[in-house]
PDB file of N, CA and C in Angstrom:
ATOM      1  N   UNK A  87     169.465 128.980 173.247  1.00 56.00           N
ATOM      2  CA  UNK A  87     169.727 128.211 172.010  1.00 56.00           C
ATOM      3  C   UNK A  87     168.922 128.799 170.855  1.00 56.00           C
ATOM      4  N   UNK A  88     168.769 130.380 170.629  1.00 68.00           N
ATOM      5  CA  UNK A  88     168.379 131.036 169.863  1.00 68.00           C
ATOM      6  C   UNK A  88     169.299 131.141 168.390  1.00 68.00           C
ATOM      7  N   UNK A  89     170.132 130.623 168.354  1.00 70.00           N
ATOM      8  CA  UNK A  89     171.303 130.490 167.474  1.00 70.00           C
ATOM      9  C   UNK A  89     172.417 129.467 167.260  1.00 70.00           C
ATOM     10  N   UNK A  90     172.136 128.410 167.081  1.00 67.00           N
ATOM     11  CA  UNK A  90     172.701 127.432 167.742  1.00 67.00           C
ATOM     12  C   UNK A  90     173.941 127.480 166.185  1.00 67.00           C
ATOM     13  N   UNK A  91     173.709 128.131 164.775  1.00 72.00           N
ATOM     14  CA  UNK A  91     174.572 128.542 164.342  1.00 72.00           C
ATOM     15  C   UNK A  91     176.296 129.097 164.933  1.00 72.00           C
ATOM     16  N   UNK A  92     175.965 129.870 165.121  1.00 78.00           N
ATOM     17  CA  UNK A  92     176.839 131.138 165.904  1.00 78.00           C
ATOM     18  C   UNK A  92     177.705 130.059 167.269  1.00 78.00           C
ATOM     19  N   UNK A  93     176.932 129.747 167.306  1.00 87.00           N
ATOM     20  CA  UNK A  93     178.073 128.550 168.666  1.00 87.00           C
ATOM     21  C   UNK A  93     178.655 126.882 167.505  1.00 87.00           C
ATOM     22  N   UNK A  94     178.376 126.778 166.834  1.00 89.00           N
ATOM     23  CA  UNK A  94     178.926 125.955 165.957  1.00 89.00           C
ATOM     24  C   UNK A  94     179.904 126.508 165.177  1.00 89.00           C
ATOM     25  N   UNK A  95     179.991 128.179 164.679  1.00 88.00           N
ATOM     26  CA  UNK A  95     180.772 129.050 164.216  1.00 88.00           C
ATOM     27  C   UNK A  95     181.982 128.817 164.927  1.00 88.00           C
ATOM     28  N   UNK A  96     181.261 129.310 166.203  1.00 92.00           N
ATOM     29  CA  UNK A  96     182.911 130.167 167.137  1.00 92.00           C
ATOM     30  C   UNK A  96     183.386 128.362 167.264  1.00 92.00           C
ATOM     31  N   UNK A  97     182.984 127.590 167.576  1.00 92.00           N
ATOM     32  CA  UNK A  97     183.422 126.168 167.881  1.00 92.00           C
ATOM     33  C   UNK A  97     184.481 125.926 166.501  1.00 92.00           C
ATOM     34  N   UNK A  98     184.179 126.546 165.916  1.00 93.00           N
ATOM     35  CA  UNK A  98     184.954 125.408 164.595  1.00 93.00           C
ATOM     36  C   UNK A  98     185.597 126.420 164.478  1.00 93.00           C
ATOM     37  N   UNK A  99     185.840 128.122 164.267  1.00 93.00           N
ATOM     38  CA  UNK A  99     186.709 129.548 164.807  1.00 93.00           C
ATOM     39  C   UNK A  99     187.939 128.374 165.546  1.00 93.00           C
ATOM     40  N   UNK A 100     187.575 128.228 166.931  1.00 94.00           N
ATOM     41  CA  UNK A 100     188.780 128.010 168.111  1.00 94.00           C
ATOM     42  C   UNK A 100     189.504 126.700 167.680  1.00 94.00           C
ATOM     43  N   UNK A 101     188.761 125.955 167.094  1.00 94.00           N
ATOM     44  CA  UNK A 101     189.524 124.545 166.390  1.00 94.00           C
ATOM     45  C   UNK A 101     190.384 124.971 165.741  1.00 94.00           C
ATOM     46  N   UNK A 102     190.059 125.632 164.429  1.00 94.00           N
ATOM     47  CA  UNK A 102     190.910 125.754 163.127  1.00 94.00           C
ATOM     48  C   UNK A 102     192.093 126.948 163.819  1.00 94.00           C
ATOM     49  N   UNK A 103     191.665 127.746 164.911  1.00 94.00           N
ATOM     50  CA  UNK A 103     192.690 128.861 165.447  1.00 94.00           C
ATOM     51  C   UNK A 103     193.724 127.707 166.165  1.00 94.00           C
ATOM     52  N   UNK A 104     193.638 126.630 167.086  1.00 93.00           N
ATOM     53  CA  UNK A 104     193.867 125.890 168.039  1.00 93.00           C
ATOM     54  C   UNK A 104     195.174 125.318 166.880  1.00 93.00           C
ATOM     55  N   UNK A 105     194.535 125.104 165.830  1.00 92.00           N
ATOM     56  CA  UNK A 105     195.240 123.991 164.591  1.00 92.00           C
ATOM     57  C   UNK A 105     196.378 124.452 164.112  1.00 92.00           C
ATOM     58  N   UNK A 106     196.113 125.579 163.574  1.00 92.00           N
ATOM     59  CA  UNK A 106     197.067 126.375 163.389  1.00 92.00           C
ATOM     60  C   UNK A 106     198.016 127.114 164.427  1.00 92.00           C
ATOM     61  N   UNK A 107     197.698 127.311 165.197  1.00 92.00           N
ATOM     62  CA  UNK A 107     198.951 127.695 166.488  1.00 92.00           C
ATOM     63  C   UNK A 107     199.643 126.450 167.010  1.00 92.00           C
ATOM     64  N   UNK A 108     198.905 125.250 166.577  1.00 91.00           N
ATOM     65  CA  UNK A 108     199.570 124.007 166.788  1.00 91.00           C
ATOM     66  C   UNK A 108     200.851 123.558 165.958  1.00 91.00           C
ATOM     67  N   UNK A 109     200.182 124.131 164.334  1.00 90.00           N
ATOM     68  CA  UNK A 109     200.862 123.264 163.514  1.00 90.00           C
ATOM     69  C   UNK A 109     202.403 124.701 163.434  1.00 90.00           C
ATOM     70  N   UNK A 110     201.727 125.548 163.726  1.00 89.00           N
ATOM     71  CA  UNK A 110     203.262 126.980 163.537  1.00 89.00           C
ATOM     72  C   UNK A 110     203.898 126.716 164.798  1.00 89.00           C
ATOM     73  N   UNK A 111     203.541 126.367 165.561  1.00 86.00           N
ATOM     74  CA  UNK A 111     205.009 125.681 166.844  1.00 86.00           C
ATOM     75  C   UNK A 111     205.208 124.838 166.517  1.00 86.00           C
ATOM     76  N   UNK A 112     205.111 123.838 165.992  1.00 80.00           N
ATOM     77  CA  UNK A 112     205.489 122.869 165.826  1.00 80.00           C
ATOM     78  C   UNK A 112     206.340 123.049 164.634  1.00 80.00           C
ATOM     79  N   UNK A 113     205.917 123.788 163.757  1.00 69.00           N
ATOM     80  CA  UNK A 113     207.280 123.944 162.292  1.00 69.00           C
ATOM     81  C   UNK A 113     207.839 124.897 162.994  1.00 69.00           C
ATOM     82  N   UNK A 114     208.321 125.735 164.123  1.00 66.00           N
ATOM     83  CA  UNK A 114     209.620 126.492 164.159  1.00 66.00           C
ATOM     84  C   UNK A 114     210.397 125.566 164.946  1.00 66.00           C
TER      85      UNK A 114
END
């Protein structure tokens, strides 16, 4: 837990990636 930045990064990275591959299947 030398960076506890960098894991709050990639965490909120895979959300907003997760969100968006959600919301583009869902509009085709």
């Amino acid at each position: 837990m030398s960076r506890p930045s960098r894991t709050r990064a990639e965490k909120l990275a895979r959300f907003h990636l997760h969100a968006v591959i959600a919301v583009s299947t869902e509009d085709r």
